[in-house]
mmCIF file of C-alpha atoms and ligand atoms in Angstrom:
data_model
loop_
_atom_site.group_PDB
_atom_site.id
_atom_site.type_symbol
_atom_site.label_atom_id
_atom_site.label_comp_id
_atom_site.label_asym_id
_atom_site.label_seq_id
_atom_site.Cartn_x
_atom_site.Cartn_y
_atom_site.Cartn_z
ATOM 1 C CA UNK A 1 10.413 -6.110 24.660
ATOM 2 C CA UNK A 2 10.097 -8.159 21.498
ATOM 3 C CA UNK A 3 12.671 -9.908 19.372
ATOM 4 C CA UNK A 4 12.274 -8.893 15.732
ATOM 5 C CA UNK A 5 15.218 -11.072 14.762
ATOM 6 C CA UNK A 6 13.539 -14.415 15.520
ATOM 7 C CA UNK A 7 12.713 -15.892 12.100
ATOM 8 C CA UNK A 8 12.299 -19.620 12.817
ATOM 9 C CA UNK A 9 10.193 -19.311 15.943
ATOM 10 C CA UNK A 10 7.670 -21.993 16.900
ATOM 11 C CA UNK A 11 4.132 -21.055 15.770
ATOM 12 C CA UNK A 12 3.025 -20.018 19.275
ATOM 13 C CA UNK A 13 6.115 -17.838 19.792
ATOM 14 C CA UNK A 14 5.776 -16.381 16.287
ATOM 15 C CA UNK A 15 2.111 -15.540 16.980
ATOM 16 C CA UNK A 16 3.043 -13.883 20.249
ATOM 17 C CA UNK A 17 5.766 -11.830 18.557
ATOM 18 C CA UNK A 18 3.369 -10.883 15.762
ATOM 19 C CA UNK A 19 0.811 -9.783 18.367
ATOM 20 C CA UNK A 20 3.470 -7.635 20.067
ATOM 21 C CA UNK A 21 4.369 -5.962 16.779
ATOM 22 C CA UNK A 22 0.722 -5.229 15.980
ATOM 23 C CA UNK A 23 0.169 -3.982 19.517
ATOM 24 C CA UNK A 24 2.831 -1.323 18.990
ATOM 25 C CA UNK A 25 1.924 -0.282 15.422
ATOM 26 C CA UNK A 26 -1.883 -0.454 15.271
ATOM 27 C CA UNK A 27 -2.583 2.526 17.596
ATOM 28 C CA UNK A 28 -0.627 4.784 15.202
ATOM 29 C CA UNK A 29 -2.813 3.945 12.200
ATOM 30 C CA UNK A 30 -6.375 4.176 13.513
ATOM 31 C CA UNK A 31 -9.040 5.465 11.140
ATOM 32 C CA UNK A 32 -9.544 8.516 13.342
ATOM 33 C CA UNK A 33 -5.837 9.420 13.346
ATOM 34 C CA UNK A 34 -5.561 8.923 9.605
ATOM 35 C CA UNK A 35 -8.658 11.083 8.992
ATOM 36 C CA UNK A 36 -6.859 13.857 10.852
ATOM 37 C CA UNK A 37 -4.098 13.558 8.243
ATOM 38 C CA UNK A 38 -6.597 13.933 5.398
ATOM 39 C CA UNK A 39 -6.060 17.696 4.914
ATOM 40 C CA UNK A 40 -2.281 17.269 4.869
ATOM 41 C CA UNK A 41 -2.583 14.428 2.370
ATOM 42 C CA UNK A 42 -4.945 16.508 0.179
ATOM 43 C CA UNK A 43 -2.411 19.365 0.151
ATOM 44 C CA UNK A 44 0.377 16.978 -0.899
ATOM 45 C CA UNK A 45 -1.869 15.597 -3.653
ATOM 46 C CA UNK A 46 -2.517 19.107 -4.988
ATOM 47 C CA UNK A 47 1.178 19.973 -4.960
ATOM 48 C CA UNK A 48 2.040 16.818 -6.884
ATOM 49 C CA UNK A 49 -0.684 17.564 -9.443
ATOM 50 C CA UNK A 50 0.762 21.084 -9.858
ATOM 51 C CA UNK A 51 4.107 19.498 -10.745
ATOM 52 C CA UNK A 52 2.519 17.123 -13.270
ATOM 53 C CA UNK A 53 0.370 19.848 -14.860
ATOM 54 C CA UNK A 54 3.361 22.163 -15.204
ATOM 55 C CA UNK A 55 5.246 19.493 -17.165
ATOM 56 C CA UNK A 56 2.148 18.174 -19.082
ATOM 57 C CA UNK A 57 0.089 17.559 -21.209
ATOM 58 C CA UNK A 58 1.340 13.956 -21.001
ATOM 59 C CA UNK A 59 3.057 12.133 -18.186
ATOM 60 C CA UNK A 60 3.939 8.789 -16.725
ATOM 61 C CA UNK A 61 1.551 9.097 -13.809
ATOM 62 C CA UNK A 62 3.046 6.143 -11.953
ATOM 63 C CA UNK A 63 6.566 7.572 -11.706
ATOM 64 C CA UNK A 64 5.559 11.238 -11.810
ATOM 65 C CA UNK A 65 2.541 11.085 -9.524
ATOM 66 C CA UNK A 66 1.794 7.879 -7.600
ATOM 67 C CA UNK A 67 5.347 7.065 -6.485
ATOM 68 C CA UNK A 68 6.519 10.564 -5.440
ATOM 69 C CA UNK A 69 3.194 11.334 -3.745
ATOM 70 C CA UNK A 70 3.095 8.070 -1.788
ATOM 71 C CA UNK A 71 6.675 8.488 -0.636
ATOM 72 C CA UNK A 72 6.106 12.032 0.491
ATOM 73 C CA UNK A 73 3.179 10.805 2.558
ATOM 74 C CA UNK A 74 5.230 7.912 3.971
ATOM 75 C CA UNK A 75 8.165 10.183 4.837
ATOM 76 C CA UNK A 76 5.869 12.751 6.425
ATOM 77 C CA UNK A 77 4.293 10.028 8.553
ATOM 78 C CA UNK A 78 7.547 8.319 9.554
ATOM 79 C CA UNK A 79 9.502 11.560 10.033
ATOM 80 C CA UNK A 80 12.113 11.026 7.304
ATOM 81 C CA UNK A 81 13.790 14.313 6.369
ATOM 82 C CA UNK A 82 14.942 13.424 2.809
ATOM 83 C CA UNK A 83 12.245 11.553 0.817
ATOM 84 C CA UNK A 84 14.405 11.151 -2.307
ATOM 85 C CA UNK A 85 17.278 9.428 -0.488
ATOM 86 C CA UNK A 86 14.893 7.212 1.488
ATOM 87 C CA UNK A 87 12.968 6.272 -1.665
ATOM 88 C CA UNK A 88 16.189 5.216 -3.416
ATOM 89 C CA UNK A 89 17.220 3.097 -0.408
ATOM 90 C CA UNK A 90 13.833 1.469 -0.034
ATOM 91 C CA UNK A 91 13.523 0.674 -3.731
ATOM 92 C CA UNK A 92 16.951 -0.964 -3.915
ATOM 93 C CA UNK A 93 16.261 -2.920 -0.718
ATOM 94 C CA UNK A 94 12.983 -4.069 -2.317
ATOM 95 C CA UNK A 95 14.499 -5.346 -5.569
ATOM 96 C CA UNK A 96 13.587 -8.990 -5.751
ATOM 97 C CA UNK A 97 15.766 -10.017 -8.704
ATOM 98 C CA UNK A 98 19.103 -8.885 -7.378
ATOM 99 C CA UNK A 99 19.714 -10.908 -4.215
ATOM 100 C CA UNK A 100 23.152 -9.545 -3.440
ATOM 101 C CA UNK A 101 22.334 -5.933 -4.123
ATOM 102 C CA UNK A 102 19.161 -6.291 -2.046
ATOM 103 C CA UNK A 103 21.057 -7.759 0.954
ATOM 104 C CA UNK A 104 23.559 -4.893 0.941
ATOM 105 C CA UNK A 105 20.781 -2.352 0.410
ATOM 106 C CA UNK A 106 18.789 -3.873 3.275
ATOM 107 C CA UNK A 107 21.760 -3.403 5.618
ATOM 108 C CA UNK A 108 22.004 0.185 4.443
ATOM 109 C CA UNK A 109 18.276 0.733 4.988
ATOM 110 C CA UNK A 110 18.426 -0.638 8.544
ATOM 111 C CA UNK A 111 21.508 1.481 9.292
ATOM 112 C CA UNK A 112 19.658 4.552 7.974
ATOM 113 C CA UNK A 113 16.617 3.813 10.143
ATOM 114 C CA UNK A 114 18.737 3.156 13.259
ATOM 115 C CA UNK A 115 20.426 6.507 12.729
ATOM 116 C CA UNK A 116 16.998 8.113 12.254
ATOM 117 C CA UNK A 117 15.865 6.590 15.580
ATOM 118 C CA UNK A 118 19.017 7.876 17.281
ATOM 119 C CA UNK A 119 18.316 11.408 16.027
ATOM 120 C CA UNK A 120 14.628 11.274 16.997
ATOM 121 C CA UNK A 121 15.608 10.391 20.562
ATOM 122 C CA UNK A 122 17.544 13.633 20.869
ATOM 123 C CA UNK A 123 15.203 15.780 18.697
ATOM 124 C CA UNK A 124 11.718 14.247 18.642
ATOM 125 C CA UNK A 125 9.070 15.399 16.193
ATOM 126 C CA UNK A 126 5.387 14.746 15.571
ATOM 127 C CA UNK A 127 5.991 11.505 13.662
ATOM 128 C CA UNK A 128 5.932 7.711 13.883
ATOM 129 C CA UNK A 129 9.690 7.317 14.448
ATOM 130 C CA UNK A 130 9.586 9.654 17.451
ATOM 131 C CA UNK A 131 6.502 8.010 18.937
ATOM 132 C CA UNK A 132 8.019 4.536 18.600
ATOM 133 C CA UNK A 133 11.191 5.800 20.303
ATOM 134 C CA UNK A 134 9.080 6.825 23.294
ATOM 135 C CA UNK A 135 7.898 3.243 23.877
ATOM 136 C CA UNK A 136 10.814 1.136 22.582
ATOM 137 C CA UNK A 137 14.295 1.337 24.069
ATOM 138 C CA UNK A 138 16.284 -0.442 21.366
ATOM 139 C CA UNK A 139 17.026 1.461 18.113
ATOM 140 C CA UNK A 140 17.274 -1.853 16.230
ATOM 141 C CA UNK A 141 13.662 -2.698 17.210
ATOM 142 C CA UNK A 142 12.498 0.773 16.164
ATOM 143 C CA UNK A 143 14.255 0.425 12.818
ATOM 144 C CA UNK A 144 12.706 -3.050 12.317
ATOM 145 C CA UNK A 145 9.192 -1.673 12.840
ATOM 146 C CA UNK A 146 9.837 1.313 10.586
ATOM 147 C CA UNK A 147 11.183 -1.010 7.880
ATOM 148 C CA UNK A 148 8.092 -3.240 8.191
ATOM 149 C CA UNK A 149 5.766 -0.235 7.875
ATOM 150 C CA UNK A 150 7.763 1.207 4.973
ATOM 151 C CA UNK A 151 7.948 -2.047 3.007
ATOM 152 C CA UNK A 152 4.265 -2.690 3.585
ATOM 153 C CA UNK A 153 3.567 0.814 2.342
ATOM 154 C CA UNK A 154 5.256 -0.020 -0.987
ATOM 155 C CA UNK A 155 2.074 -1.497 -2.475
ATOM 156 C CA UNK A 156 0.214 1.819 -2.156
ATOM 157 C CA UNK A 157 1.637 3.579 -5.251
ATOM 158 C CA UNK A 158 0.854 0.522 -7.382
ATOM 159 C CA UNK A 159 -2.712 0.419 -6.077
ATOM 160 C CA UNK A 160 -3.076 4.134 -6.691
ATOM 161 C CA UNK A 161 -1.856 3.711 -10.284
ATOM 162 C CA UNK A 162 -4.013 0.633 -10.841
ATOM 163 C CA UNK A 163 -7.036 2.742 -9.884
ATOM 164 C CA UNK A 164 -6.019 5.511 -12.282
ATOM 165 C CA UNK A 165 -5.696 2.948 -15.069
ATOM 166 C CA UNK A 166 -9.067 1.404 -14.188
ATOM 167 C CA UNK A 167 -10.863 4.757 -14.054
ATOM 168 C CA UNK A 168 -9.256 5.949 -17.308
ATOM 169 C CA UNK A 169 -9.909 2.591 -18.965
ATOM 170 C CA UNK A 170 -13.605 2.767 -18.005
ATOM 171 C CA UNK A 171 -14.630 6.317 -18.997
ATOM 172 C CA UNK A 172 -18.273 5.642 -18.118
ATOM 173 C CA UNK A 173 -17.312 4.718 -14.541
ATOM 174 C CA UNK A 174 -14.817 7.620 -14.336
ATOM 175 C CA UNK A 175 -17.576 10.054 -15.367
ATOM 176 C CA UNK A 176 -19.987 8.583 -12.801
ATOM 177 C CA UNK A 177 -17.541 9.421 -9.981
ATOM 178 C CA UNK A 178 -16.801 12.838 -11.441
ATOM 179 C CA UNK A 179 -20.503 13.654 -11.624
ATOM 180 C CA UNK A 180 -21.180 12.370 -8.110
ATOM 181 C CA UNK A 181 -18.183 12.584 -5.736
ATOM 182 C CA UNK A 182 -20.242 10.728 -3.112
ATOM 183 C CA UNK A 183 -19.203 7.645 -5.098
ATOM 184 C CA UNK A 184 -15.540 8.186 -4.201
ATOM 185 C CA UNK A 185 -15.648 5.846 -1.205
ATOM 186 C CA UNK A 186 -17.228 2.964 -3.107
ATOM 187 C CA UNK A 187 -14.918 3.650 -6.081
ATOM 188 C CA UNK A 188 -11.856 3.278 -3.815
ATOM 189 C CA UNK A 189 -13.178 -0.057 -2.504
ATOM 190 C CA UNK A 190 -13.800 -1.261 -6.066
ATOM 191 C CA UNK A 191 -10.255 -0.258 -7.095
ATOM 192 C CA UNK A 192 -8.941 -2.252 -4.131
ATOM 193 C CA UNK A 193 -11.019 -5.270 -5.158
ATOM 194 C CA UNK A 194 -10.220 -5.222 -8.889
ATOM 195 C CA UNK A 195 -6.759 -3.636 -9.053
ATOM 196 C CA UNK A 196 -4.505 -6.676 -8.872
ATOM 197 C CA UNK A 197 -1.086 -5.124 -8.567
ATOM 198 C CA UNK A 198 1.257 -7.828 -7.362
ATOM 199 C CA UNK A 199 1.387 -11.498 -6.546
ATOM 200 C CA UNK A 200 -0.173 -11.725 -3.132
ATOM 201 C CA UNK A 201 -0.057 -15.430 -2.324
ATOM 202 C CA UNK A 202 0.920 -15.331 1.319
ATOM 203 C CA UNK A 203 1.826 -18.629 3.005
ATOM 204 C CA UNK A 204 -0.180 -19.761 6.027
ATOM 205 C CA UNK A 205 -0.159 -23.035 7.985
ATOM 206 C CA UNK A 206 -3.476 -24.427 9.165
ATOM 207 C CA UNK A 207 -3.602 -24.435 12.987
ATOM 208 C CA UNK A 208 -6.360 -27.076 12.971
ATOM 209 C CA UNK A 209 -8.315 -29.199 10.467
ATOM 210 C CA UNK A 210 -10.554 -26.943 8.368
ATOM 211 C CA UNK A 211 -13.273 -28.093 5.953
ATOM 212 C CA UNK A 212 -13.867 -25.870 2.907
ATOM 213 C CA UNK A 213 -16.715 -27.247 0.772
ATOM 214 C CA UNK A 214 -15.658 -30.874 0.187
ATOM 215 C CA UNK A 215 -11.938 -30.325 0.866
ATOM 216 C CA UNK A 216 -10.375 -30.822 4.294
ATOM 217 C CA UNK A 217 -7.223 -28.826 4.999
ATOM 218 C CA UNK A 218 -5.262 -30.713 7.656
ATOM 219 C CA UNK A 219 -3.601 -29.052 10.648
ATOM 220 C CA UNK A 220 -0.045 -28.121 9.638
ATOM 221 C CA UNK A 221 -0.808 -27.996 5.878
ATOM 222 C CA UNK A 222 0.620 -25.088 3.919
ATOM 223 C CA UNK A 223 -2.098 -22.879 2.420
ATOM 224 C CA UNK A 224 -1.392 -20.162 -0.144
ATOM 225 C CA UNK A 225 -3.996 -17.432 0.239
ATOM 226 C CA UNK A 226 -4.496 -15.160 -2.769
ATOM 227 C CA UNK A 227 -6.293 -12.044 -1.560
ATOM 228 C CA UNK A 228 -7.062 -10.754 -5.024
ATOM 229 C CA UNK A 229 -8.588 -13.904 -6.553
ATOM 230 C CA UNK A 230 -11.038 -14.115 -3.685
ATOM 231 C CA UNK A 231 -12.293 -10.676 -4.721
ATOM 232 C CA UNK A 232 -13.665 -12.365 -7.861
ATOM 233 C CA UNK A 233 -15.633 -15.099 -6.101
ATOM 234 C CA UNK A 234 -19.025 -15.171 -7.840
ATOM 235 C CA UNK A 235 -20.629 -16.695 -4.756
ATOM 236 C CA UNK A 236 -19.918 -13.390 -2.990
ATOM 237 C CA UNK A 237 -19.778 -10.738 -5.742
ATOM 238 C CA UNK A 238 -22.444 -10.220 -8.381
ATOM 239 C CA UNK A 239 -20.858 -9.923 -11.821
ATOM 240 C CA UNK A 240 -17.356 -9.923 -10.317
ATOM 241 C CA UNK A 241 -15.532 -9.171 -13.600
ATOM 242 C CA UNK A 242 -17.397 -5.878 -13.892
ATOM 243 C CA UNK A 243 -15.684 -2.724 -12.559
ATOM 244 C CA UNK A 244 -18.533 -0.936 -10.806
ATOM 245 C CA UNK A 245 -17.662 2.224 -8.847
ATOM 246 C CA UNK A 246 -20.964 2.045 -6.986
ATOM 247 C CA UNK A 247 -20.622 -1.609 -5.872
ATOM 248 C CA UNK A 248 -22.170 -2.119 -2.475
ATOM 249 C CA UNK A 249 -21.632 -4.224 -0.430
ATOM 250 C CA UNK A 250 -18.042 -4.915 -1.381
ATOM 251 C CA UNK A 251 -16.467 -7.241 1.199
ATOM 252 C CA UNK A 252 -13.164 -7.584 -0.718
ATOM 253 C CA UNK A 253 -10.193 -9.083 1.098
ATOM 254 C CA UNK A 254 -7.536 -6.738 -0.391
ATOM 255 C CA UNK A 255 -6.336 -5.814 3.110
ATOM 256 C CA UNK A 256 -6.422 -9.414 4.352
ATOM 257 C CA UNK A 257 -8.248 -10.441 7.484
ATOM 258 C CA UNK A 258 -8.036 -10.935 11.273
ATOM 259 C CA UNK A 259 -4.547 -10.950 12.776
ATOM 260 C CA UNK A 260 -3.037 -10.151 9.360
ATOM 261 C CA UNK A 261 -5.372 -7.305 8.515
ATOM 262 C CA UNK A 262 -3.370 -4.486 6.927
ATOM 263 C CA UNK A 263 -2.378 -2.003 9.590
ATOM 264 C CA UNK A 264 -2.140 0.826 7.052
ATOM 265 C CA UNK A 265 -5.583 0.294 5.474
ATOM 266 C CA UNK A 266 -7.047 3.564 6.859
ATOM 267 C CA UNK A 267 -4.072 5.525 5.509
ATOM 268 C CA UNK A 268 -4.236 3.823 2.100
ATOM 269 C CA UNK A 269 -7.942 4.675 1.869
ATOM 270 C CA UNK A 270 -7.315 8.339 2.762
ATOM 271 C CA UNK A 271 -4.571 8.605 0.118
ATOM 272 C CA UNK A 272 -6.491 6.895 -2.688
ATOM 273 C CA UNK A 273 -9.624 8.916 -2.011
ATOM 274 C CA UNK A 274 -7.778 12.261 -1.930
ATOM 275 C CA UNK A 275 -5.848 11.448 -5.106
ATOM 276 C CA UNK A 276 -8.870 10.371 -7.179
ATOM 277 C CA UNK A 277 -10.967 13.285 -5.919
ATOM 278 C CA UNK A 278 -8.378 15.862 -6.941
ATOM 279 C CA UNK A 279 -7.299 14.225 -10.195
ATOM 280 C CA UNK A 280 -10.843 13.808 -11.491
ATOM 281 C CA UNK A 281 -11.522 17.461 -10.689
ATOM 282 C CA UNK A 282 -8.306 18.918 -12.083
ATOM 283 C CA UNK A 283 -7.788 16.479 -14.996
ATOM 284 C CA UNK A 284 -11.383 15.568 -15.864
ATOM 285 C CA UNK A 285 -10.478 13.944 -19.177
ATOM 286 C CA UNK A 286 -7.634 11.803 -17.816
ATOM 287 C CA UNK A 287 -6.963 8.924 -20.236
ATOM 288 C CA UNK A 288 -4.372 6.294 -21.098
ATOM 289 C CA UNK A 289 -2.131 6.806 -24.125
ATOM 290 C CA UNK A 290 -1.593 3.044 -24.525
ATOM 291 C CA UNK A 291 -4.253 0.307 -24.593
ATOM 292 C CA UNK A 292 -5.161 -0.928 -21.100
ATOM 293 C CA UNK A 293 -3.585 -4.354 -21.789
ATOM 294 C CA UNK A 294 -0.296 -2.765 -22.889
ATOM 295 C CA UNK A 295 0.479 -0.828 -19.693
ATOM 296 C CA UNK A 296 4.182 -1.618 -19.039
ATOM 297 C CA UNK A 297 4.407 -3.923 -16.041
ATOM 298 C CA UNK A 298 7.344 -4.926 -13.892
ATOM 299 C CA UNK A 299 8.447 -8.513 -14.265
ATOM 300 C CA UNK A 300 11.441 -10.459 -15.402
ATOM 301 C CA UNK A 301 12.297 -8.049 -18.223
ATOM 302 C CA UNK A 302 12.003 -4.840 -16.260
ATOM 303 C CA UNK A 303 13.137 -6.225 -12.917
ATOM 304 C CA UNK A 304 10.802 -6.849 -10.025
ATOM 305 C CA UNK A 305 10.017 -4.900 -6.894
ATOM 306 C CA UNK A 306 8.431 -5.767 -3.554
ATOM 307 C CA UNK A 307 4.809 -4.668 -3.747
ATOM 308 C CA UNK A 308 5.147 -3.323 -7.254
ATOM 309 C CA UNK A 309 3.806 -4.258 -10.613
ATOM 310 C CA UNK A 310 3.135 -1.216 -12.778
ATOM 311 C CA UNK A 311 6.347 0.071 -14.391
ATOM 312 C CA UNK A 312 4.942 3.076 -16.234
ATOM 313 C CA UNK A 313 1.504 4.636 -16.621
ATOM 314 C CA UNK A 314 1.463 6.777 -19.791
ATOM 315 C CA UNK A 315 -1.492 9.161 -19.580
ATOM 316 C CA UNK A 316 -2.751 12.428 -20.990
ATOM 317 C CA UNK A 317 -5.556 14.834 -20.010
HETATM 318 C C1 HEM B 1 -3.635 0.034 -1.061
HETATM 319 C C2 HEM B 1 -2.592 -0.167 -0.293
HETATM 320 C C3 HEM B 1 -2.360 -1.402 0.547
HETATM 321 C C4 HEM B 1 -2.771 -2.701 0.370
HETATM 322 C C5 HEM B 1 -3.612 -3.278 -0.753
HETATM 323 C C6 HEM B 1 -2.239 -3.458 1.488
HETATM 324 C C7 HEM B 1 -2.450 -4.817 1.673
HETATM 325 C C8 HEM B 1 -1.961 -5.533 2.739
HETATM 326 C C9 HEM B 1 -2.183 -6.940 2.943
HETATM 327 C C10 HEM B 1 -2.957 -7.863 2.008
HETATM 328 C C11 HEM B 1 -1.571 -7.288 4.098
HETATM 329 C C12 HEM B 1 -1.555 -8.675 4.766
HETATM 330 C C13 HEM B 1 -0.410 -9.506 4.296
HETATM 331 C C14 HEM B 1 -0.519 -10.868 4.939
HETATM 332 O O1 HEM B 1 -1.592 -11.455 4.906
HETATM 333 O O2 HEM B 1 0.486 -11.324 5.475
HETATM 334 C C15 HEM B 1 -0.958 -6.093 4.640
HETATM 335 C C16 HEM B 1 -0.242 -6.046 5.804
HETATM 336 C C17 HEM B 1 0.338 -4.897 6.309
HETATM 337 N N1 HEM B 1 0.214 -3.628 5.804
HETATM 338 FE FE1 HEM B 1 -0.727 -3.104 4.112
HETATM 339 N N2 HEM B 1 -1.551 -2.616 2.317
HETATM 340 C C18 HEM B 1 -1.608 -1.349 1.787
HETATM 341 C C19 HEM B 1 -1.076 -0.195 2.322
HETATM 342 C C20 HEM B 1 -0.417 -0.114 3.511
HETATM 343 C C21 HEM B 1 0.055 1.112 4.102
HETATM 344 C C22 HEM B 1 -0.150 2.518 3.544
HETATM 345 C C23 HEM B 1 0.677 0.770 5.256
HETATM 346 C C24 HEM B 1 1.262 1.760 6.225
HETATM 347 C C25 HEM B 1 2.429 1.784 6.625
HETATM 348 C C26 HEM B 1 0.578 -0.672 5.400
HETATM 349 C C27 HEM B 1 1.069 -1.411 6.460
HETATM 350 C C28 HEM B 1 0.920 -2.772 6.618
HETATM 351 C C29 HEM B 1 1.535 -3.532 7.702
HETATM 352 C C30 HEM B 1 2.421 -2.964 8.809
HETATM 353 C C31 HEM B 1 1.161 -4.864 7.511
HETATM 354 C C32 HEM B 1 1.559 -6.064 8.368
HETATM 355 C C33 HEM B 1 0.404 -6.453 9.255
HETATM 356 C C34 HEM B 1 0.705 -7.685 10.075
HETATM 357 O O3 HEM B 1 1.560 -8.484 9.714
HETATM 358 O O4 HEM B 1 0.057 -7.853 11.108
HETATM 359 N N3 HEM B 1 -0.100 -1.169 4.319
HETATM 360 N N4 HEM B 1 -1.223 -5.037 3.795
#
C-alpha cells in the first residue's frame, strides 16, 4: 500500500508517500475522537497526581509526572500492554548521542511493534494498533506507523513540563488560571507558543521561488523552519516575550502547518489541559525549588533525547 522504507524518494514520490501516511493516521486523531478520550485522560492524570502526592511534598515533576503520565496515555492509545518496557525501548531508540546504541534499540523497537501487530491481528482491542491492522496487511508497515506516532508523541512530556515551569515561574499567571478555569484553553495555547522544549529546525526544500519581504528563496533551496522562533514574531504577537495565559488570538505555529501539521495536536491539547486543570486544583501552590533559569536541561552533558529537553523539574507544593 505504501513503502515506508523509501528514504531517498524524489520529491513528488516522497509527497505522495507522506500523503498516504497522513491519510491512514489522521482519522484516528480527530478532535472529536480525542475529546471522547478526555475522561480517560483526566482519570490517568488524577491517578498520577495521587502517586506524586503520596511521595511528596517535593518531586521531580518531569520524571515523576509528565513522563509516566504521557506514556500511559500513549500506551493506552496504541494498545501497548507494558508501558514501562515500551518506555525504556522508546527512550533508548530516541537517544541522539549514542548512534550505535540507538541503531540497535531501533531494531528492537521495530521488532517489538511488529510482534505487537501480530498479536493484535489475532486478539484485536479498542486501540490504534488494532485499527491499523484492519486496514494494513503488512506488519512492518503497521510497526512503522506506530513508531512514527510514538516518536512524535515524545515531545508531549517536555511540553507538559515546560508549561508547569512557566505557570510556576509566573505565579500571577498561574493564579489567574486557578481563579478562572475558563482560561485553561488559552493558557495551553500560550504554553505551546512560549514553551520552547527542543530544537525544532525542520528542513524543507522550496518547491518554487518564494519572496519573503526583500528575500527571494529559490526553488530547490534548503530552508530551516524554526516553529518556536516564529511564535515570537512581533509583527504577529503583541508583546511576544510576555507569558500571557489569556492571549487571544494566538496563531502560534507550535504544531507546524499544512501538510506537516501535527497529527497528534488534538490529543496533546487534551492532555495538557487535563493536567493543568487537575494540578492547579490539587496543588494550588505549585512552585519550582530551583530558579527558572537553572532547571536542569538535557544536552551534551546529560545526553540528548529525541523531542526532549527538560531533564528534571524540581517542584514543591
Ligand atoms: C505538545 C505536544 C506536541 C507538539 C508541540 C508537536 C509538534 C509537532 C510538529 C511541530 C510537527 C511537524 C514537524 C514537521 O514540520 O516536520 C509534528 C508532527 C507530528 N506529530 Fe506532533 N507534536 C506534539 C504531540 C504529538 C502527539 C501527542 C502525537 C500523537 C501521536 C503527535 C504526532 C505527530 C505526527 C504523527 C507527526 C507527523 C506529521 C506528518 O509528518 O505529516 N504529536 N508535531
